[in-house]
Coordinates of C-alpha atoms and ligand atoms in Angstrom, one line a residue:
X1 CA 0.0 0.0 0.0
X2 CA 1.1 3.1 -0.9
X3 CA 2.9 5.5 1.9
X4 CA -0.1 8.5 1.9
X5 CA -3.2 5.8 1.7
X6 CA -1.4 3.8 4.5
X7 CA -1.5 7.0 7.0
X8 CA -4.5 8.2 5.4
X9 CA -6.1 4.5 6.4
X10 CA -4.9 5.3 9.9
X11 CA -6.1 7.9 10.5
X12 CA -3.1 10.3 10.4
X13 CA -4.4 13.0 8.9
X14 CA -6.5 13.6 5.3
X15 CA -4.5 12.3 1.9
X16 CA -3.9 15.6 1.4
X17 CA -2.6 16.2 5.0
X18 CA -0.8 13.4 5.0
X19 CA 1.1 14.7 1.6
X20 CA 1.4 17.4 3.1
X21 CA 3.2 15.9 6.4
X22 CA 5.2 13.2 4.0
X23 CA 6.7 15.9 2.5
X24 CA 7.6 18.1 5.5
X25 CA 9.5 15.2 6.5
X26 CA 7.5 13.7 9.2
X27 CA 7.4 10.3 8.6
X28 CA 11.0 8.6 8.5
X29 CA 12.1 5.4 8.4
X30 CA 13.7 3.3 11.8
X31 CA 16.9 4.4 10.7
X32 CA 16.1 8.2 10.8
X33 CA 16.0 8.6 6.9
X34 CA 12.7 10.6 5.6
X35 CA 10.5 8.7 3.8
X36 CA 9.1 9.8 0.3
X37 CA 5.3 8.8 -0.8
X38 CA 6.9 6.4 -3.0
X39 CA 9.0 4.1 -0.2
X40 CA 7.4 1.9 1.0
X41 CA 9.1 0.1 4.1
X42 CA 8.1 -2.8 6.2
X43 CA 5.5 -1.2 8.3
X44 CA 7.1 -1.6 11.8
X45 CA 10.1 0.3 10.8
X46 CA 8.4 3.1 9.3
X47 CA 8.2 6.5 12.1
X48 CA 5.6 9.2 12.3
X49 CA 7.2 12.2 13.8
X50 CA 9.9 9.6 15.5
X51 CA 7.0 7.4 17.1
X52 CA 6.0 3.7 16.1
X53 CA 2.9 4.1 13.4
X54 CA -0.3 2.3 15.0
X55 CA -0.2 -1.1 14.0
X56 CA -2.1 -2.0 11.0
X57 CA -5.7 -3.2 10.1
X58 CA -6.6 -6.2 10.9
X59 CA -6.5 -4.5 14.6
X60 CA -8.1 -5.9 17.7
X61 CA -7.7 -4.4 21.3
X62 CA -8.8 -4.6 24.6
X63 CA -10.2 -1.9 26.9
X64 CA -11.4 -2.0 30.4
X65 CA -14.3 0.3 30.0
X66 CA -15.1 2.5 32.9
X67 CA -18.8 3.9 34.2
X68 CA -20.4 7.0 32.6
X69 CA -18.7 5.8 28.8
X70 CA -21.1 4.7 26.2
X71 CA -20.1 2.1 23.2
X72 CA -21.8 3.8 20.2
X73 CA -20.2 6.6 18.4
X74 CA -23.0 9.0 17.9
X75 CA -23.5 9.5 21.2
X76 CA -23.1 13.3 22.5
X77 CA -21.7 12.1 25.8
X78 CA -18.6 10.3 26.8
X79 CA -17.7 7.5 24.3
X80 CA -15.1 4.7 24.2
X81 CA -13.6 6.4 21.5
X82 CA -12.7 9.3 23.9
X83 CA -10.6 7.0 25.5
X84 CA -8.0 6.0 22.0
X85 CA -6.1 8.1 20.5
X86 CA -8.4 10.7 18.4
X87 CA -6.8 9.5 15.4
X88 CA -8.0 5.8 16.2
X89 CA -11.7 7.4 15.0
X90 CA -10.3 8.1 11.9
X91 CA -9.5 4.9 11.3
X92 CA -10.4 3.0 8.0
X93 CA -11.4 0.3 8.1
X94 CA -12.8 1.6 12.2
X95 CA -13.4 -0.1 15.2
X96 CA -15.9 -1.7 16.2
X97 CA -16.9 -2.8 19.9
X98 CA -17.0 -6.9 19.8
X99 CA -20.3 -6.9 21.6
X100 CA -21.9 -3.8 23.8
X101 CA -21.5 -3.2 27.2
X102 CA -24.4 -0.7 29.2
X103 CA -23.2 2.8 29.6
X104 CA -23.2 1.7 33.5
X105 CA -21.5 -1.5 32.8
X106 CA -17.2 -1.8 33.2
X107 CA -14.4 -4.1 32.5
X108 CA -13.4 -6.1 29.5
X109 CA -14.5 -4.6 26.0
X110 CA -13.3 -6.0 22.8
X111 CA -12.9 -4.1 19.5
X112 CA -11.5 -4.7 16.5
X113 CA -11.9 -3.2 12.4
X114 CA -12.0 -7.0 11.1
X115 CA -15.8 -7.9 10.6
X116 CA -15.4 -11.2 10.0
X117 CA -13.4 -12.0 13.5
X118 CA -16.4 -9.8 15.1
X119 CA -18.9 -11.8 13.7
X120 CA -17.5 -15.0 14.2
X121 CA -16.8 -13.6 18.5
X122 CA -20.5 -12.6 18.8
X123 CA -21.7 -15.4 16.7
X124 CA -23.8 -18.1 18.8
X125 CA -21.9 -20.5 17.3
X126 CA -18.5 -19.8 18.4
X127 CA -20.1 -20.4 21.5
X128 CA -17.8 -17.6 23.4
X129 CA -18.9 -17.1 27.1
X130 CA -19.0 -14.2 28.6
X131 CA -18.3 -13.7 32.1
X132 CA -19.8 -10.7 34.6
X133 CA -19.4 -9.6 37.9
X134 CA -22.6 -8.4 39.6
X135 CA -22.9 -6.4 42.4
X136 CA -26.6 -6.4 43.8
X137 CA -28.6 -4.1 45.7
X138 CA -30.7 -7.0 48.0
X139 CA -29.3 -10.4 49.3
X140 CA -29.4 -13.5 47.2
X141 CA -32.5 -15.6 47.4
X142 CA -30.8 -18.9 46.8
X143 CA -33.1 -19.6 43.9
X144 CA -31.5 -17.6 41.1
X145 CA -29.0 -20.2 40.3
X146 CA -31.9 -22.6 39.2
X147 CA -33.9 -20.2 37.6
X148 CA -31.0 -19.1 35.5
X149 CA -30.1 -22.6 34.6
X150 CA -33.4 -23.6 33.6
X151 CA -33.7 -22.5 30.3
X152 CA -36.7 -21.2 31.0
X153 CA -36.7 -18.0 32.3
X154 CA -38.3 -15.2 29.8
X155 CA -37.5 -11.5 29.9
X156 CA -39.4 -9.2 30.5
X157 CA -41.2 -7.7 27.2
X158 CA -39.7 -11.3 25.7
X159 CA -41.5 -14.4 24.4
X160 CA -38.1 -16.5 23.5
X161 CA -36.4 -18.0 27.2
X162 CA -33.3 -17.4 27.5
X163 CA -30.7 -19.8 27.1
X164 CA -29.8 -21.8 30.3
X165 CA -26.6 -19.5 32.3
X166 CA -24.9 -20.0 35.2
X167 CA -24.7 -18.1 38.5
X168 CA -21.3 -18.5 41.0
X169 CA -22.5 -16.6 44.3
X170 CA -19.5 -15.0 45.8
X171 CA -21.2 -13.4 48.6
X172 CA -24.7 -12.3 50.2
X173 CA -25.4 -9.3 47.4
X174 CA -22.5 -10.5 44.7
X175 CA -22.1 -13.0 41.8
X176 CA -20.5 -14.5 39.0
X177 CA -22.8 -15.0 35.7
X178 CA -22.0 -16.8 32.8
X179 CA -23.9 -16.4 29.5
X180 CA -24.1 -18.0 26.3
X181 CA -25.7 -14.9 24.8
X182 CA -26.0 -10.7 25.1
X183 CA -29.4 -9.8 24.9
X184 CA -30.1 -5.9 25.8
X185 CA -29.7 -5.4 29.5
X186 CA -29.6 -9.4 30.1
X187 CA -27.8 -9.7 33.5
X188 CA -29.9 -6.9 35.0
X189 CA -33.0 -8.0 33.6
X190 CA -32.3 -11.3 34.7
X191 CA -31.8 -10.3 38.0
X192 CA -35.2 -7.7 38.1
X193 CA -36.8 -10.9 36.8
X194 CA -35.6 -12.2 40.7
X195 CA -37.0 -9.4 42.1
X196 CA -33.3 -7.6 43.1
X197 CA -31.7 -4.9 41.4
X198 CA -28.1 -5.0 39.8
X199 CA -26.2 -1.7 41.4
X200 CA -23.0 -2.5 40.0
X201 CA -22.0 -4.9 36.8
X202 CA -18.8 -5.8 35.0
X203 CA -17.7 -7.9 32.4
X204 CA -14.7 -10.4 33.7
X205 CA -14.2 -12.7 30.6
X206 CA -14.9 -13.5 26.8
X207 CA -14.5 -17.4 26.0
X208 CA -10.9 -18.1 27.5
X209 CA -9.6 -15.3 27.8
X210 CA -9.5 -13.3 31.1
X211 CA -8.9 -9.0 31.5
X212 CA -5.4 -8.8 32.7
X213 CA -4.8 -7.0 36.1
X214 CA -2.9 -5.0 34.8
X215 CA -5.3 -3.4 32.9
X216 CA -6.7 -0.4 34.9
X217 CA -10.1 1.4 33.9
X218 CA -10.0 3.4 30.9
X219 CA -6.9 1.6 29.7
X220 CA -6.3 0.1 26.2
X221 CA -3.7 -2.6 24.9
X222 CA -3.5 -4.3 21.6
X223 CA -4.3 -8.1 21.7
X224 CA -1.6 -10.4 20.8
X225 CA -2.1 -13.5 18.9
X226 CA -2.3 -15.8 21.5
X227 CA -4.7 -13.7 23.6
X228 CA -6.7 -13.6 20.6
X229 CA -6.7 -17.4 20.4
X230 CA -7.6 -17.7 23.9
X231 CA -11.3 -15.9 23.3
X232 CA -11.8 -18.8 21.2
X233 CA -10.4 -22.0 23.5
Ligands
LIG1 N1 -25.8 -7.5 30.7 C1 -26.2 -6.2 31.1 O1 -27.3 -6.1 31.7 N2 -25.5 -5.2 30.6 C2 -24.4 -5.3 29.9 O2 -23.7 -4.3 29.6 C3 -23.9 -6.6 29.6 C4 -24.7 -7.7 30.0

């Protein structure tokens, strides 16, 4: 790909700002040497303005979303694009979250610009669990577990049960909840369907793979290969 569509693509600047920038020496190659719009080095040796460039398309990251951030782009509020890099929104192809979370939901979000990989995540199919952690405003009745894992239970406003999940109680007013699916709202209407109310929720986990401690709220790291395989073991 040629130099000025590559920066273009992520989201460096306009083609004719990146021309522009190309030619006032910006981008350079590892070695220090400015780059013309006609080279066209191996992408990880090629600097903007001395920094690494973002890594390419096909891109998948990890973010541990924080309370108050919404995961749609047209929202007037906070976003989780206001938590990249503003050049990250001017991706092409853009990210994508890999399965909402609620504004008032945190931890592990997913996003990537590869449709296919997002599709096959979210897909049934792929049968990738997703983990959450559920903070709740009355103590557990003892009966949720078995309601959950009946197959049964049917949303409010629903007519299709939802499919069978399983609950992990971890103390009087907190649990665990695995699902197969993400219906709107799911863990905190499953728990209204119980008669308590969900005062705090995060997600934990996405098939095998776990949020890293490390990862503090409002961070972002790319996902390596092998994380990436993990979602899927
Ligand atoms: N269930 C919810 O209620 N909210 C989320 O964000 C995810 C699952």
């Amino acid at each position: 790909m040629k130099l000025v569509k590559l920066l273009a693509n992520l989201g460096y600047g306009s083609r004719k700002e990146v021309q522009r920038l190309i030619r006032s020496g910006a981008v350079t190659d590892d070695a220090g040497l400015v780059l013309g719009e006609n080279d066209v080095p191996p992408h990880c040796r090629i600097r903007f303005r001395g920094e690494l460039l973002d890594p390419p398309a096909p891109l998948v990251i990890m973010l541990n979303k924080p309370d108050g951030y919404t995961c749609s782009s047209e929202d007037p509020g906070s976003t989780i694009y206001d938590l990249l890099p503003p050049r990250f929104a001017q991706r092409n192809p853009g990210l994508n979250p890999i399965g909402r979370l609620d504004k008032d939901t945190t931890g592990l979000l997913l996003m990537t610009d590869d449709g296919k990989l997002l599709h096959k995540i979210i897909h049934p199919k792929s049968n990738c669990l997703k983990v959450y952690h559920a903070h709740l405003d009355r103590p557990l009745d003892g009966h949720e577990g078995e309601l959950f894992a009946s197959g049964t239970l049917v949303l409010n406003s629903e007519s299709r049960p939802l499919l069978p999940a399983k609950l992990e109680v971890l103390g009087e007013k907190e649990a665990l909840v695995t699902l197969h699916e993400g219906r709107y709202h799911q863990v905190r209407r499953m728990f209204a369907a119980t008669g308590n109310h969900v005062t705090g929720l995060g997600r934990v986990s996405i098939g095998g793979f776990i949020m890293p401690t490390g990862l503090k709220e409002g961070q972002w790291q790319v996902l390596e290969p092998e994380q990436l395989a993990s979602v899927f073991a």
